[in-house]
XYZ file of N, CA, C and O in Angstrom:
584
model
N -57.574 -46.404 -4.966
C -56.421 -47.372 -4.706
C -57.398 -48.776 -5.095
O -58.451 -49.243 -4.534
N -56.689 -49.453 -5.808
C -57.113 -50.873 -6.255
C -56.854 -51.892 -5.495
O -55.989 -51.638 -4.569
N -57.211 -52.907 -5.666
C -57.098 -54.135 -4.825
C -55.804 -54.595 -4.787
O -55.131 -55.001 -3.448
N -54.784 -54.486 -5.718
C -53.510 -54.912 -5.773
C -52.712 -54.173 -5.030
O -51.766 -54.237 -4.357
N -52.881 -52.513 -5.024
C -52.427 -51.692 -4.412
C -52.456 -51.971 -2.814
O -51.548 -51.948 -1.932
N -53.814 -52.199 -2.382
C -54.031 -52.453 -0.877
C -53.295 -53.608 -0.477
O -52.730 -53.696 0.568
N -53.329 -54.829 -1.238
C -52.615 -55.916 -0.991
C -51.044 -55.569 -0.547
O -50.794 -56.448 0.252
N -50.498 -54.973 -1.378
C -49.066 -54.471 -1.040
C -48.975 -53.890 -0.003
O -48.103 -54.103 0.701
N -49.681 -52.806 0.352
C -49.877 -51.945 1.244
C -49.830 -52.757 2.674
O -49.118 -52.466 3.674
N -50.706 -53.593 2.592
C -51.027 -54.361 4.216
C -50.096 -55.465 4.090
O -50.161 -56.218 5.246
N -49.481 -55.893 2.960
C -48.560 -57.048 3.251
C -47.600 -57.429 4.347
O -47.488 -58.312 4.993
N -46.958 -56.132 4.818
C -46.108 -56.174 6.241
C -46.807 -55.729 7.448
O -46.101 -55.612 8.431
N -47.865 -55.842 7.441
C -48.992 -55.603 8.524
C -48.663 -56.989 9.436
O -48.992 -57.882 8.810
N -48.379 -56.449 10.754
C -48.285 -57.694 11.498
C -49.263 -57.560 12.949
O -49.473 -56.564 13.000
N -49.637 -58.631 13.238
C -50.788 -58.781 14.301
C -50.220 -58.303 15.697
O -50.663 -57.697 16.448
N -48.835 -58.077 15.760
C -48.312 -57.535 16.945
C -48.172 -56.069 17.027
O -47.842 -55.156 17.804
N -48.392 -55.294 15.725
C -48.118 -53.955 15.572
C -49.253 -53.235 16.282
O -50.330 -53.606 16.860
N -48.698 -52.098 17.261
C -49.392 -51.041 18.067
C -50.029 -50.172 17.290
O -49.059 -49.456 16.414
N -51.348 -49.660 17.516
C -51.545 -48.102 16.605
C -50.717 -47.186 17.104
O -50.642 -46.977 18.315
N -50.683 -46.348 16.038
C -50.149 -45.041 16.521
C -51.214 -44.213 17.356
O -50.789 -43.209 18.516
N -52.326 -44.401 16.914
C -53.641 -43.642 17.403
C -54.717 -44.461 17.380
O -54.892 -45.856 16.597
N -55.919 -44.537 18.035
C -56.769 -45.326 18.063
C -56.542 -46.639 18.964
O -55.711 -46.721 19.305
N -57.545 -47.326 18.964
C -57.620 -48.474 19.910
C -57.460 -49.729 19.134
O -57.329 -50.956 19.505
N -57.918 -49.601 17.618
C -58.234 -51.315 16.989
C -56.697 -51.640 16.487
O -55.772 -50.973 16.527
N -56.898 -53.138 16.728
C -55.536 -53.934 16.313
C -55.416 -53.921 14.767
O -56.549 -53.502 14.045
N -54.526 -54.445 14.063
C -54.524 -54.630 13.013
C -55.660 -55.359 12.038
O -56.011 -54.911 11.397
N -55.743 -56.358 12.624
C -56.945 -57.398 12.514
C -58.261 -56.593 12.327
O -59.138 -56.759 11.389
N -58.492 -56.014 13.518
C -59.720 -55.183 13.682
C -59.798 -54.140 12.445
O -60.984 -53.862 12.017
N -58.884 -53.486 12.283
C -58.943 -52.473 11.315
C -59.168 -53.214 9.783
O -60.128 -52.213 9.227
N -58.558 -54.336 9.515
C -58.711 -54.878 8.327
C -60.095 -55.236 8.182
O -60.801 -55.224 7.002
N -60.828 -55.930 9.132
C -62.077 -56.229 9.362
C -63.485 -55.091 9.064
O -64.237 -55.220 8.438
N -62.901 -54.034 9.909
C -63.678 -52.988 9.207
C -63.692 -52.370 8.495
O -64.991 -52.151 7.804
N -62.424 -52.149 7.425
C -62.312 -51.725 6.126
C -63.288 -52.922 5.360
O -63.965 -52.327 4.376
N -63.082 -54.180 5.613
C -63.892 -55.113 4.571
C -65.499 -54.893 4.888
O -66.032 -54.854 3.878
N -65.658 -54.750 6.058
C -67.207 -54.449 6.349
C -67.763 -53.245 5.381
O -68.603 -53.209 5.001
N -66.996 -52.416 5.514
C -67.191 -50.872 4.790
C -67.420 -51.213 3.373
O -68.242 -50.427 2.525
N -66.360 -51.825 2.983
C -66.299 -52.070 1.301
C -67.582 -53.001 1.048
O -68.129 -52.705 -0.013
N -67.722 -53.858 1.666
C -68.940 -55.024 1.663
C -70.221 -54.007 1.524
O -71.212 -54.213 0.727
N -70.274 -52.802 2.546
C -71.252 -51.943 2.362
C -71.647 -51.220 0.935
O -72.538 -50.966 0.373
N -70.311 -50.940 0.430
C -70.183 -50.108 -0.754
C -70.858 -50.942 -2.052
O -71.133 -50.396 -3.087
N -70.701 -52.397 -1.873
C -71.457 -53.289 -2.851
C -72.591 -53.646 -2.649
O -73.221 -54.311 -3.579
N -73.314 -53.386 -1.583
C -74.782 -54.001 -1.093
C -74.663 -55.255 -0.546
O -75.627 -55.821 -0.424
N -73.551 -55.956 -0.602
C -73.535 -57.223 0.005
C -73.897 -57.214 1.517
O -74.571 -58.017 2.143
N -73.696 -56.232 2.377
C -74.109 -55.699 3.707
C -75.223 -54.779 3.473
O -74.845 -53.504 2.982
N -76.461 -55.171 3.843
C -77.337 -54.174 3.725
C -77.844 -53.312 4.906
O -77.912 -53.926 5.861
N -78.080 -52.113 5.125
C -78.583 -51.215 6.179
C -79.912 -50.605 5.720
O -79.976 -50.549 4.395
N -80.786 -50.442 6.520
C -82.245 -49.656 6.290
C -81.924 -48.249 5.729
O -80.905 -47.626 5.916
N -82.642 -47.999 4.646
C -82.584 -46.750 3.990
C -83.088 -45.570 5.070
O -83.898 -45.852 6.051
N -82.231 -44.332 4.850
C -82.918 -43.250 5.867
C -82.303 -42.056 5.080
O -81.559 -42.092 4.041
N -82.829 -41.005 5.745
C -82.594 -39.420 5.040
C -81.208 -38.976 6.188
O -81.526 -38.881 7.172
N -80.290 -38.925 5.796
C -78.915 -38.092 6.138
C -79.478 -36.660 6.837
O -80.182 -36.178 6.218
N -78.953 -36.573 8.032
C -79.153 -35.232 8.636
C -78.493 -34.009 7.741
O -77.533 -34.533 7.289
N -78.618 -32.897 7.945
C -78.048 -31.603 7.720
C -76.566 -31.668 7.893
O -75.469 -31.573 7.308
N -76.143 -32.136 9.264
C -74.927 -32.156 9.749
C -73.999 -33.235 8.901
O -72.999 -33.057 8.336
N -74.696 -34.576 8.618
C -73.862 -35.704 7.951
C -73.682 -35.069 6.230
O -73.079 -35.719 5.625
N -74.802 -34.451 5.641
C -74.648 -33.980 4.487
C -73.509 -32.971 4.202
O -72.764 -33.161 3.274
N -73.494 -32.427 5.266
C -72.174 -31.278 5.322
C -70.828 -32.029 5.415
O -69.734 -31.757 4.739
N -70.869 -33.093 6.297
C -69.705 -33.806 6.193
C -69.340 -34.457 5.255
O -68.350 -34.762 4.830
N -70.327 -35.151 4.349
C -70.293 -35.662 3.037
C -69.596 -34.909 2.097
O -68.508 -35.374 1.782
N -69.984 -33.675 2.323
C -69.436 -32.703 1.242
C -68.166 -32.217 1.346
O -67.491 -32.356 0.363
N -67.877 -32.338 2.648
C -66.341 -32.020 3.122
C -65.400 -33.094 2.865
O -64.468 -32.801 2.308
N -65.838 -34.161 3.261
C -65.051 -35.635 3.023
C -64.898 -35.698 1.565
O -63.724 -36.246 1.387
N -65.902 -35.674 0.678
C -66.001 -36.149 -0.533
C -65.409 -35.014 -1.692
O -64.928 -35.648 -2.601
N -65.591 -33.935 -1.298
C -65.395 -32.957 -2.225
C -64.098 -31.748 -1.857
O -64.223 -30.851 -2.597
N -63.748 -31.980 -0.875
C -62.537 -31.083 -0.378
C -61.221 -31.964 -0.040
O -61.316 -33.017 -0.198
N -60.340 -31.495 0.393
C -58.899 -31.974 0.798
C -58.800 -32.554 2.118
O -58.120 -33.067 2.657
N -60.085 -32.238 2.715
C -60.304 -32.569 4.403
C -59.638 -34.140 4.223
O -60.186 -35.002 3.563
N -59.178 -34.443 5.347
C -58.567 -35.484 5.732
C -59.780 -36.403 6.342
O -60.597 -35.485 7.151
N -59.653 -37.562 6.526
C -60.629 -38.383 7.584
C -60.316 -37.977 9.191
O -59.206 -38.187 9.326
N -61.381 -37.663 9.756
C -60.822 -36.970 10.927
C -60.738 -38.144 12.070
O -61.138 -39.108 11.995
N -59.612 -37.915 12.714
C -59.329 -38.627 13.837
C -60.525 -38.554 14.909
O -60.990 -37.653 15.374
N -60.612 -39.881 15.590
C -61.717 -39.790 16.653
C -63.189 -40.258 16.095
O -63.827 -40.056 17.242
N -63.447 -40.186 15.076
C -64.855 -40.379 14.633
C -64.917 -41.713 14.903
O -64.332 -42.561 14.568
N -66.198 -42.017 15.319
C -66.503 -43.471 15.836
C -67.543 -43.915 14.761
O -68.466 -42.983 13.998
N -67.451 -45.106 14.415
C -68.165 -45.801 13.213
C -69.687 -45.713 13.876
O -70.073 -45.655 15.209
N -70.789 -45.749 13.284
C -72.070 -45.720 13.453
C -72.333 -46.916 14.804
O -73.284 -46.269 15.414
N -71.803 -47.924 14.403
C -72.492 -48.910 15.476
C -71.223 -49.110 16.333
O -71.079 -50.159 17.313
N -70.660 -48.190 16.582
C -69.505 -48.321 17.871
C -70.019 -48.080 19.174
O -71.120 -47.408 19.534
N -69.733 -49.488 19.907
C -70.165 -49.579 21.319
C -69.363 -49.121 22.237
O -69.659 -48.979 23.497
N -68.166 -48.734 21.870
C -66.966 -48.330 23.072
C -66.157 -49.385 23.147
O -65.038 -49.470 23.574
N -66.633 -50.641 22.682
C -65.806 -51.677 22.721
C -65.208 -52.256 21.500
O -65.865 -52.220 20.195
N -64.162 -52.776 21.341
C -63.800 -53.394 20.080
C -64.479 -54.931 19.834
O -65.244 -55.455 20.628
N -64.900 -54.844 18.538
C -65.998 -55.911 18.354
C -64.979 -57.110 18.294
O -63.985 -57.495 18.300
N -65.936 -58.133 18.431
C -65.388 -59.606 18.274
C -64.818 -59.731 16.902
O -65.278 -59.576 15.800
N -63.505 -60.395 16.639
C -62.679 -60.613 15.523
C -63.748 -61.770 14.700
O -64.276 -62.830 15.403
N -63.746 -61.405 13.345
C -64.688 -62.475 12.495
C -63.855 -63.525 11.911
O -64.250 -64.409 11.666
N -62.484 -63.426 11.830
C -61.533 -64.255 11.163
C -60.440 -64.793 12.354
O -60.308 -64.069 13.062
N -60.074 -66.036 11.814
C -59.279 -66.625 12.807
C -57.762 -66.155 13.176
O -57.226 -66.214 13.961
N -57.513 -65.215 12.121
C -55.831 -64.676 11.995
C -55.929 -63.538 10.996
O -56.972 -63.258 10.086
N -54.859 -62.848 11.239
C -54.444 -61.489 10.301
C -54.400 -61.854 8.991
O -54.796 -61.230 8.058
N -53.889 -62.847 8.404
C -53.675 -63.044 7.219
C -54.914 -63.745 6.545
O -55.128 -63.036 5.355
N -55.960 -64.440 6.986
C -57.288 -64.483 6.851
C -58.106 -62.972 6.504
O -58.802 -62.849 5.452
N -57.774 -62.150 7.331
C -58.499 -60.812 7.317
C -58.038 -60.055 6.150
O -58.702 -59.375 5.443
N -56.572 -60.446 5.722
C -56.037 -59.476 4.660
C -56.463 -60.151 3.277
O -57.037 -59.287 2.540
N -56.865 -61.518 3.426
C -57.550 -62.201 2.150
C -58.758 -61.606 1.890
O -59.246 -61.455 0.793
N -59.658 -61.662 3.014
C -61.134 -61.046 2.874
C -61.144 -59.715 2.500
O -61.845 -59.394 1.767
N -60.338 -59.015 3.041
C -60.143 -57.336 2.603
C -59.896 -57.356 0.955
O -60.269 -56.824 0.429
N -58.849 -57.910 0.657
C -58.176 -57.872 -1.399
C -59.690 -58.565 -1.852
O -60.119 -57.995 -2.781
N -60.289 -59.399 -1.444
C -61.477 -60.085 -1.906
C -62.280 -59.193 -2.069
O -62.926 -58.955 -3.185
N -63.045 -58.421 -1.053
C -63.980 -57.687 -0.891
C -63.701 -56.302 -1.773
O -64.444 -56.016 -2.511
N -62.601 -55.975 -1.939
C -61.955 -54.811 -3.134
C -62.245 -55.325 -4.267
O -62.770 -54.816 -5.352
N -61.757 -56.755 -4.748
C -61.867 -57.210 -6.039
C -63.546 -57.053 -6.514
O -63.739 -57.046 -7.289
N -64.450 -57.649 -5.436
C -65.644 -57.701 -5.647
C -66.316 -55.949 -5.725
O -67.266 -56.105 -6.612
N -65.619 -55.106 -5.231
C -66.138 -53.845 -5.244
C -65.777 -53.573 -6.929
O -66.578 -52.824 -7.537
N -64.626 -53.836 -7.200
C -64.365 -53.439 -8.819
C -64.905 -54.034 -9.689
O -65.626 -53.404 -10.756
N -65.174 -55.358 -9.398
C -66.240 -56.051 -10.395
C -67.896 -55.609 -10.389
O -68.335 -55.497 -11.411
N -68.070 -55.486 -9.128
C -69.679 -54.699 -9.035
C -69.875 -53.682 -9.857
O -70.818 -53.494 -10.765
N -68.852 -52.447 -9.856
C -69.085 -51.635 -10.209
C -68.561 -51.344 -12.043
O -69.234 -50.504 -12.776
N -67.945 -52.367 -12.278
C -67.533 -52.695 -13.676
C -68.534 -53.232 -14.387
O -69.255 -52.973 -15.439
N -69.537 -53.941 -13.536
C -71.008 -54.846 -13.892
C -71.936 -53.771 -14.115
O -73.023 -53.889 -14.897
N -72.185 -52.953 -13.148
C -73.106 -51.971 -12.736
C -72.605 -50.654 -12.540
O -72.701 -50.048 -11.187
N -72.352 -49.797 -13.436
C -71.710 -48.550 -13.191
C -72.205 -47.414 -12.440
O -71.935 -46.402 -11.684
N -73.591 -47.812 -12.796
C -74.789 -46.582 -12.007
C -75.289 -47.217 -10.441
O -76.005 -46.355 -10.033
N -74.727 -48.167 -10.103
C -75.033 -48.838 -8.662
C -74.792 -47.637 -7.678
O -73.758 -47.008 -7.753
N -75.741 -47.845 -6.662
C -75.642 -46.965 -5.698
C -75.659 -47.733 -4.482
O -76.438 -48.629 -4.383
N -75.005 -47.604 -3.354
C -75.361 -48.253 -2.146
C -75.156 -47.372 -0.974
O -74.573 -46.337 -0.945
N -75.817 -48.068 0.056
C -75.985 -47.073 1.033
C -74.918 -46.745 1.974
O -74.377 -48.051 2.648
N -74.287 -45.683 2.353
C -73.640 -45.282 3.673
C -74.296 -45.014 4.978
O -75.118 -44.508 4.756
N -73.866 -45.852 6.088
C -74.557 -45.209 7.304
C -74.467 -44.169 7.889
O -75.498 -43.935 8.674
N -73.781 -43.110 7.215
C -74.234 -41.785 7.386
C -74.559 -40.694 6.450
O -75.202 -39.774 6.702
N -74.174 -41.153 5.248
C -74.222 -40.031 4.184
C -75.398 -40.596 3.398
O -75.427 -39.891 2.289
N -75.829 -41.678 3.535
C -76.880 -41.819 2.705
C -76.333 -42.638 1.333
O -75.216 -43.319 1.409
N -76.999 -42.473 0.290
C -76.745 -43.142 -0.931
C -75.441 -42.748 -1.579
O -75.482 -41.370 -1.889
N -74.421 -43.391 -1.793
C -73.280 -42.946 -2.652
C -73.010 -43.539 -4.138
O -73.481 -45.060 -3.976
N -72.797 -43.165 -5.033
C -72.285 -43.431 -6.396
C -70.842 -44.111 -6.385
O -70.298 -44.016 -5.226
N -70.422 -44.993 -7.623
C -69.177 -45.363 -7.544
C -68.296 -44.468 -7.300
O -66.988 -44.602 -6.387
N -68.042 -43.299 -7.841
C -67.175 -42.245 -7.661
C -67.093 -41.977 -6.082
O -65.975 -41.506 -5.854
N -68.200 -41.447 -5.629
C -68.065 -41.063 -4.196
C -67.821 -42.212 -3.252
O -66.748 -41.854 -2.058
N -67.979 -43.527 -3.595
C -67.643 -44.546 -2.629
C -65.986 -44.827 -2.961
O -65.295 -44.904 -1.890
N -65.313 -44.386 -4.206
C -63.981 -44.339 -4.159
C -63.261 -43.403 -3.640
O -62.055 -43.664 -2.836
N -63.698 -42.173 -3.501
C -63.271 -41.030 -2.878
C -63.117 -41.308 -1.006
O -62.334 -41.257 -0.404
N -64.550 -41.898 -0.974
C -64.816 -42.139 0.556
C -63.422 -43.353 1.082
O -62.798 -43.222 1.919
N -63.425 -44.365 0.088
C -62.692 -45.324 0.743
C -61.127 -45.182 0.729
O -60.652 -45.468 1.718
N -61.026 -44.165 -0.388
C -59.456 -43.824 -0.446
C -59.040 -43.102 0.741
O -57.847 -43.157 1.467
N -59.800 -42.249 1.528
C -59.636 -41.336 2.459
C -59.772 -42.262 3.860
O -58.992 -41.989 4.889
N -60.816 -43.117 3.879
C -61.088 -44.060 5.030
C -59.855 -44.822 5.373
O -59.309 -45.497 6.098
N -59.496 -45.768 4.083
C -58.190 -46.571 3.981
C -56.824 -45.583 4.575
O -56.035 -46.326 5.378
N -56.735 -44.473 3.869
C -55.773 -43.775 4.693
C -55.747 -43.507 5.987
O -54.634 -43.644 6.352
N -56.548 -43.042 6.230
C -56.887 -43.238 7.810
C -56.632 -44.160 8.565
O -55.678 -44.208 9.644
N -56.797 -45.327 8.394
C -57.007 -46.403 9.100
C -55.689 -46.874 9.052
O -54.895 -47.552 9.731
N -55.042 -46.937 7.592
C -53.920 -47.671 7.608
C -52.516 -46.593 8.076
O -51.633 -47.338 8.816
N -53.048 -45.360 8.365
C -51.893 -44.604 8.893
C -51.834 -44.631 10.605
O -50.755 -44.146 11.062
N -52.685 -45.433 11.023
C -52.621 -45.980 12.498
C -51.606 -46.957 12.602
O -51.007 -46.930 13.631
N -51.061 -47.645 11.629
C -49.843 -48.384 11.730
C -48.956 -47.878 10.939
O -47.721 -48.788 10.345
N -48.663 -46.504 10.288
C -47.778 -45.961 9.632
C -47.447 -46.465 8.370
O -46.494 -46.551 7.703
N -48.533 -47.073 7.718
C -48.622 -47.244 6.459
C -49.221 -46.472 5.428
O -50.319 -45.710 5.960
């Protein structure tokens, strides 16, 4: 999914929308996706680690099969509470997400061999991040019928 495609998809998302599943608000979802995109460009750094066998198996299934992103999976830093919002409103969150996607596209155009660390799967290359983002975005946008 390109930044333009995502911008179109999230255009009609409103702050009042309630999720079909999950607990995140539209703004929480967009901010969560922005953080993940920034991880994939190295803008947000996490310590190196060796993924567990279980996580490597999940990586294989998620990135190399038709498996959908599972409902109920918690982000590695999930405390059980919704994080404080980073942006003043949903429109700003939309802009920041599109901007992070444009940076993703530019990063891998400039450095096609770049790899960034995923918090569960370890290092992913451009193609792996594309597949991850596609399923991750589909999962979260489907929370709001998008």
